[in-house]
Amino acid sequence: LDQEEEEDYGYNLFSERRREGKQKRGFMSQSLYTVHFKCRNMLQKCWTNMLGFLLFCRKVRIICNGIFLVNVCNNIHHPSIMNRVVTHELIHAFDHCRAHVDWFRNIKHLACSEIRAANLSGDCSFINEVRRFKFGFKQHRQACIRDGAIRSILAVRKVDRETAEKAVDEVFNSCFNDHEPYGRVPHNSKEAKYAYRDFQNRDRYYANL
Amino acid sequence: MGIRSLCHNYYTYGEAPSCAQWKTDYGNCRKWEKSKSEHAKESLRKSERARILEKQKHAPVWEMRRSPPMDWYLPLDDDKPK
């Protein structure tokens, strides 16, 4: 891919790629006190909580440099934010796993995955919105999801805001109501555990149905 | 359950949730547990099938796969275009 296409596809967000051609990092920069080590620790804690989700798409295994978690290690300093971001990215991985998603050429596919990720990862819970000083209540979650999806699209693709808004509006109804792998959107970890229990019992459920 | 569910629903959909069907289903479930009533079982099944159909009424945006992609576990290849 040439330079322009790389920027267009968001490849410049990969910090490892940017470092290509420069000196390799020395031993000290990989030591205990770096963000990298803290990040790995938080990610490991996150995995133990996320095990249920991992089993939904049975073979999903994400590494820090992989396409879905590229931004995590750069900016996260708190475990709850880590949980949220990892869930968000795993929704993308799940979509990639279960459908032919054309991430780079079809903006509606990207919009759909972003809507689902904003909906199902807890990005748009009331508390998180209040923390961002957005105090809407009635049906505000949908506005939050719409804005979050548009922001995410603009962050990784070189398109204008109108195109992103149009794509999100076109697929909103279909994607907002698609709660896979959850049956109903979980609002806390207890509900997520219920969803995992439903997944474990799915054979019996479908046999009974 | 009550107030929290009300808040979440209002925040998401702008209206109070309708729980009548869930209540009926719960009643049917308890009836089946106690007396193994066929009628209760059939009502429950019908209600769940209707709920699943209701969820599927929007056409999916993308085409579903039959199995995960073959290269899902491979590290990113610097040279290959995606």
CSV table of N, CA, C and O in Angstrom, one decimal, chain A residues 11 14 20 59 61 95-100 104 109 124 126 129 137-142 174-177 179 183 187-188 205 208-209, chain B residues 4 7-8 10-14 22 45 48-49 51-52 55 58-65 67-69 72-73 76-78 81-82:
chain,number,residue,atom,x,y,z
A,11,TYR,N,-3.7,2.9,8.9
A,11,TYR,CA,-2.5,2.2,9.3
A,11,TYR,C,-1.5,3.0,10.1
A,11,TYR,O,-0.7,2.4,10.9
A,14,PHE,N,-1.0,2.4,13.9
A,14,PHE,CA,-0.2,1.3,14.5
A,14,PHE,C,1.1,1.9,14.9
A,14,PHE,O,2.0,2.1,14.1
A,20,GLU,N,8.9,1.6,12.4
A,20,GLU,CA,9.8,0.9,11.4
A,20,GLU,C,10.8,1.8,10.9
A,20,GLU,O,10.6,2.9,10.5
A,59,LYS,N,-12.6,-19.3,18.7
A,59,LYS,CA,-11.2,-19.3,18.4
A,59,LYS,C,-10.6,-17.9,18.4
A,59,LYS,O,-9.5,-17.7,18.0
A,61,ARG,N,-8.4,-15.0,19.4
A,61,ARG,CA,-7.2,-14.8,20.2
A,61,ARG,C,-6.6,-13.5,19.8
A,61,ARG,O,-6.1,-13.4,18.7
A,95,ASP,N,-17.5,-9.6,15.1
A,95,ASP,CA,-18.2,-9.4,13.8
A,95,ASP,C,-17.3,-9.9,12.7
A,95,ASP,O,-17.9,-10.4,11.7
A,96,HIS,N,-16.0,-9.7,12.8
A,96,HIS,CA,-15.1,-10.1,11.7
A,96,HIS,C,-15.2,-11.7,11.6
A,96,HIS,O,-15.1,-12.2,10.5
A,97,CYS,N,-15.4,-12.3,12.8
A,97,CYS,CA,-15.4,-13.8,12.8
A,97,CYS,C,-16.6,-14.3,12.2
A,97,CYS,O,-16.6,-15.4,11.6
A,98,ARG,N,-17.8,-13.7,12.4
A,98,ARG,CA,-19.0,-14.3,12.1
A,98,ARG,C,-19.6,-13.8,10.8
A,98,ARG,O,-20.6,-14.4,10.3
A,99,ALA,N,-19.1,-12.8,10.2
A,99,ALA,CA,-19.7,-12.2,8.9
A,99,ALA,C,-18.6,-11.8,8.0
A,99,ALA,O,-17.5,-11.5,8.4
A,100,HIS,N,-18.9,-11.6,6.7
A,100,HIS,CA,-18.0,-11.1,5.8
A,100,HIS,C,-18.1,-9.6,5.9
A,100,HIS,O,-18.8,-8.9,5.2
A,104,PHE,N,-12.6,-2.2,4.9
A,104,PHE,CA,-11.9,-1.0,4.3
A,104,PHE,C,-12.7,-0.4,3.1
A,104,PHE,O,-12.5,0.7,2.8
A,109,HIS,N,-20.6,-1.3,6.5
A,109,HIS,CA,-20.2,-2.4,7.4
A,109,HIS,C,-19.5,-1.9,8.6
A,109,HIS,O,-19.7,-2.3,9.8
A,124,CYS,N,-21.7,3.7,26.2
A,124,CYS,CA,-22.8,4.6,26.3
A,124,CYS,C,-23.7,4.5,27.5
A,124,CYS,O,-24.8,4.7,27.4
A,126,PHE,N,-25.2,5.5,31.2
A,126,PHE,CA,-25.5,6.8,31.7
A,126,PHE,C,-24.3,7.4,32.5
A,126,PHE,O,-24.0,8.6,32.3
A,129,GLU,N,-21.6,8.7,30.2
A,129,GLU,CA,-22.0,10.0,29.5
A,129,GLU,C,-22.0,11.2,30.5
A,129,GLU,O,-21.5,12.3,30.1
A,137,PHE,N,-31.2,12.4,29.0
A,137,PHE,CA,-31.7,11.2,29.7
A,137,PHE,C,-32.7,10.4,28.7
A,137,PHE,O,-32.4,9.3,28.4
A,138,LYS,N,-33.7,11.1,28.3
A,138,LYS,CA,-34.7,10.3,27.5
A,138,LYS,C,-34.1,10.0,26.2
A,138,LYS,O,-33.8,10.8,25.4
A,139,GLN,N,-34.0,8.7,25.9
A,139,GLN,CA,-33.5,8.1,24.7
A,139,GLN,C,-32.1,8.6,24.3
A,139,GLN,O,-31.7,8.6,23.1
A,140,HIS,N,-31.4,9.1,25.3
A,140,HIS,CA,-30.1,9.6,25.1
A,140,HIS,C,-29.1,8.6,24.6
A,140,HIS,O,-28.1,8.9,23.9
A,141,ARG,N,-29.3,7.4,25.0
A,141,ARG,CA,-28.4,6.3,24.7
A,141,ARG,C,-28.2,6.2,23.2
A,141,ARG,O,-27.1,6.0,22.6
A,142,GLN,N,-29.3,6.3,22.4
A,142,GLN,CA,-29.2,6.2,21.0
A,142,GLN,C,-28.4,7.4,20.4
A,142,GLN,O,-27.6,7.1,19.5
A,174,SER,N,-31.0,-1.5,12.0
A,174,SER,CA,-30.7,-2.9,12.0
A,174,SER,C,-29.6,-3.3,13.0
A,174,SER,O,-29.7,-4.3,13.7
A,175,CYS,N,-28.6,-2.4,13.1
A,175,CYS,CA,-27.4,-2.8,14.0
A,175,CYS,C,-27.7,-2.5,15.4
A,175,CYS,O,-27.1,-3.2,16.3
A,176,PHE,N,-28.5,-1.5,15.7
A,176,PHE,CA,-28.8,-1.2,17.1
A,176,PHE,C,-29.5,-2.3,17.8
A,176,PHE,O,-29.3,-2.6,19.0
A,177,ASN,N,-30.3,-3.0,17.0
A,177,ASN,CA,-31.1,-4.1,17.6
A,177,ASN,C,-30.4,-5.5,17.5
A,177,ASN,O,-31.0,-6.5,17.9
A,179,HIS,N,-28.0,-7.8,19.0
A,179,HIS,CA,-27.3,-7.8,20.3
A,179,HIS,C,-26.4,-9.0,20.4
A,179,HIS,O,-26.0,-9.4,21.5
A,183,GLY,N,-28.0,-12.0,24.4
A,183,GLY,CA,-29.5,-12.0,24.1
A,183,GLY,C,-30.0,-10.6,24.3
A,183,GLY,O,-30.6,-10.0,23.4
A,187,HIS,N,-26.1,-4.6,31.3
A,187,HIS,CA,-25.8,-3.3,31.8
A,187,HIS,C,-24.7,-3.3,32.9
A,187,HIS,O,-24.3,-2.3,33.4
A,188,ASN,N,-24.4,-4.5,33.4
A,188,ASN,CA,-23.4,-4.7,34.4
A,188,ASN,C,-22.9,-6.1,34.3
A,188,ASN,O,-23.3,-6.9,33.5
A,205,TYR,N,-31.6,-25.0,25.3
A,205,TYR,CA,-32.6,-24.0,24.9
A,205,TYR,C,-33.2,-24.2,23.5
A,205,TYR,O,-34.4,-24.3,23.4
A,208,ASN,N,-35.2,-27.4,23.4
A,208,ASN,CA,-36.6,-27.3,24.0
A,208,ASN,C,-37.5,-26.5,23.1
A,208,ASN,O,-38.7,-26.7,23.1
A,209,LEU,N,-36.9,-25.5,22.3
A,209,LEU,CA,-37.7,-24.7,21.5
A,209,LEU,C,-38.3,-25.5,20.3
A,209,LEU,O,-39.3,-25.1,19.7
B,4,ARG,N,-34.7,-0.1,38.2
B,4,ARG,CA,-33.5,-0.1,37.3
B,4,ARG,C,-33.9,-0.4,35.9
B,4,ARG,O,-33.4,0.3,35.0
B,7,CYS,N,-35.4,2.7,34.4
B,7,CYS,CA,-34.4,3.7,34.0
B,7,CYS,C,-33.7,3.3,32.7
B,7,CYS,O,-33.5,4.1,31.8
B,8,HIS,N,-33.2,2.0,32.7
B,8,HIS,CA,-32.5,1.6,31.5
B,8,HIS,C,-33.3,1.7,30.2
B,8,HIS,O,-32.9,2.2,29.2
B,10,TYR,N,-36.0,3.6,29.7
B,10,TYR,CA,-36.3,5.0,29.4
B,10,TYR,C,-35.1,5.7,28.7
B,10,TYR,O,-35.2,6.5,27.8
B,11,TYR,N,-33.9,5.4,29.3
B,11,TYR,CA,-32.7,5.9,28.7
B,11,TYR,C,-32.4,5.4,27.3
B,11,TYR,O,-31.9,6.2,26.4
B,12,THR,N,-32.8,4.2,27.0
B,12,THR,CA,-32.5,3.6,25.7
B,12,THR,C,-33.7,3.9,24.7
B,12,THR,O,-33.4,4.3,23.6
B,13,TYR,N,-34.9,3.7,25.1
B,13,TYR,CA,-36.0,3.8,24.2
B,13,TYR,C,-36.9,5.0,24.4
B,13,TYR,O,-37.8,5.3,23.6
B,14,GLY,N,-36.8,5.7,25.5
B,14,GLY,CA,-37.7,6.8,25.8
B,14,GLY,C,-39.0,6.5,26.3
B,14,GLY,O,-39.9,7.3,26.3
B,22,TRP,N,-43.3,-11.0,29.8
B,22,TRP,CA,-42.4,-11.6,30.7
B,22,TRP,C,-43.1,-12.2,31.9
B,22,TRP,O,-42.8,-13.3,32.4
B,45,ARG,N,-43.1,-21.9,24.7
B,45,ARG,CA,-42.3,-22.1,23.5
B,45,ARG,C,-42.8,-21.0,22.5
B,45,ARG,O,-42.0,-20.4,21.8
B,48,GLU,N,-41.4,-17.6,23.2
B,48,GLU,CA,-40.0,-17.5,22.9
B,48,GLU,C,-39.7,-17.4,21.4
B,48,GLU,O,-38.9,-16.6,21.0
B,49,ARG,N,-40.4,-18.2,20.7
B,49,ARG,CA,-40.2,-18.2,19.2
B,49,ARG,C,-40.6,-16.8,18.7
B,49,ARG,O,-39.9,-16.3,17.8
B,51,ARG,N,-40.5,-14.1,20.3
B,51,ARG,CA,-39.5,-13.1,20.7
B,51,ARG,C,-38.2,-13.2,19.8
B,51,ARG,O,-37.7,-12.1,19.4
B,52,ILE,N,-37.8,-14.4,19.4
B,52,ILE,CA,-36.7,-14.5,18.5
B,52,ILE,C,-37.0,-14.0,17.1
B,52,ILE,O,-36.2,-13.3,16.5
B,55,LYS,N,-36.8,-10.3,17.0
B,55,LYS,CA,-35.4,-9.7,17.0
B,55,LYS,C,-34.8,-9.8,15.6
B,55,LYS,O,-33.9,-9.1,15.2
B,58,HIS,N,-35.1,-7.2,11.3
B,58,HIS,CA,-34.3,-6.3,10.5
B,58,HIS,C,-33.3,-7.1,9.7
B,58,HIS,O,-32.6,-7.9,10.2
B,59,ALA,N,-33.2,-6.8,8.4
B,59,ALA,CA,-32.3,-7.5,7.5
B,59,ALA,C,-30.8,-7.2,8.0
B,59,ALA,O,-30.5,-6.0,8.2
B,60,PRO,N,-30.0,-8.2,8.1
B,60,PRO,CA,-28.6,-7.9,8.5
B,60,PRO,C,-27.8,-7.1,7.4
B,60,PRO,O,-28.1,-7.2,6.2
B,61,VAL,N,-26.9,-6.3,7.8
B,61,VAL,CA,-26.2,-5.4,6.9
B,61,VAL,C,-25.2,-6.2,6.1
B,61,VAL,O,-24.9,-5.9,5.0
B,62,TRP,N,-24.6,-7.2,6.7
B,62,TRP,CA,-23.5,-8.0,6.0
B,62,TRP,C,-24.0,-9.4,5.8
B,62,TRP,O,-24.9,-9.9,6.4
B,63,GLU,N,-23.1,-10.1,5.0
B,63,GLU,CA,-23.4,-11.5,4.7
B,63,GLU,C,-22.7,-12.4,5.8
B,63,GLU,O,-21.5,-12.2,6.1
B,64,MET,N,-23.4,-13.3,6.4
B,64,MET,CA,-22.9,-14.1,7.5
B,64,MET,C,-21.9,-15.2,6.9
B,64,MET,O,-22.1,-15.7,5.8
B,65,ARG,N,-20.9,-15.5,7.7
B,65,ARG,CA,-20.0,-16.6,7.3
B,65,ARG,C,-20.5,-17.9,7.8
B,65,ARG,O,-21.3,-18.0,8.7
B,67,SER,N,-18.1,-20.2,8.6
B,67,SER,CA,-17.0,-20.6,9.6
B,67,SER,C,-16.1,-19.4,9.7
B,67,SER,O,-16.0,-18.6,8.8
B,68,PRO,N,-15.3,-19.3,10.8
B,68,PRO,CA,-14.4,-18.2,11.0
B,68,PRO,C,-13.4,-18.1,9.9
B,68,PRO,O,-13.1,-19.1,9.3
B,69,PRO,N,-12.9,-16.9,9.6
B,69,PRO,CA,-11.9,-16.8,8.5
B,69,PRO,C,-10.6,-17.7,8.8
B,69,PRO,O,-10.2,-17.8,9.9
B,72,TRP,N,-7.5,-16.0,10.8
B,72,TRP,CA,-7.8,-15.1,11.9
B,72,TRP,C,-6.7,-15.0,12.9
B,72,TRP,O,-6.5,-14.0,13.6
B,73,TYR,N,-5.9,-16.0,13.0
B,73,TYR,CA,-4.9,-16.1,14.1
B,73,TYR,C,-3.5,-15.6,13.6
B,73,TYR,O,-2.6,-15.5,14.4
B,76,LEU,N,-0.3,-9.7,11.8
B,76,LEU,CA,-0.4,-8.8,10.6
B,76,LEU,C,0.8,-8.9,9.7
B,76,LEU,O,1.9,-8.9,10.2
B,77,ASP,N,0.5,-9.0,8.4
B,77,ASP,CA,1.6,-9.1,7.5
B,77,ASP,C,1.9,-7.7,7.0
B,77,ASP,O,1.0,-7.0,6.4
B,78,ASP,N,3.1,-7.2,7.2
B,78,ASP,CA,3.5,-5.8,6.8
B,78,ASP,C,3.3,-5.6,5.3
B,78,ASP,O,3.0,-4.5,4.9
B,81,PRO,N,-1.4,-6.2,1.3
B,81,PRO,CA,-2.5,-5.2,1.5
B,81,PRO,C,-3.7,-5.9,2.1
B,81,PRO,O,-3.9,-7.1,1.7
B,82,LYS,N,-4.5,-5.3,2.9
B,82,LYS,CA,-5.6,-5.9,3.6
B,82,LYS,C,-6.9,-5.9,2.7
B,82,LYS,O,-7.2,-4.8,2.2
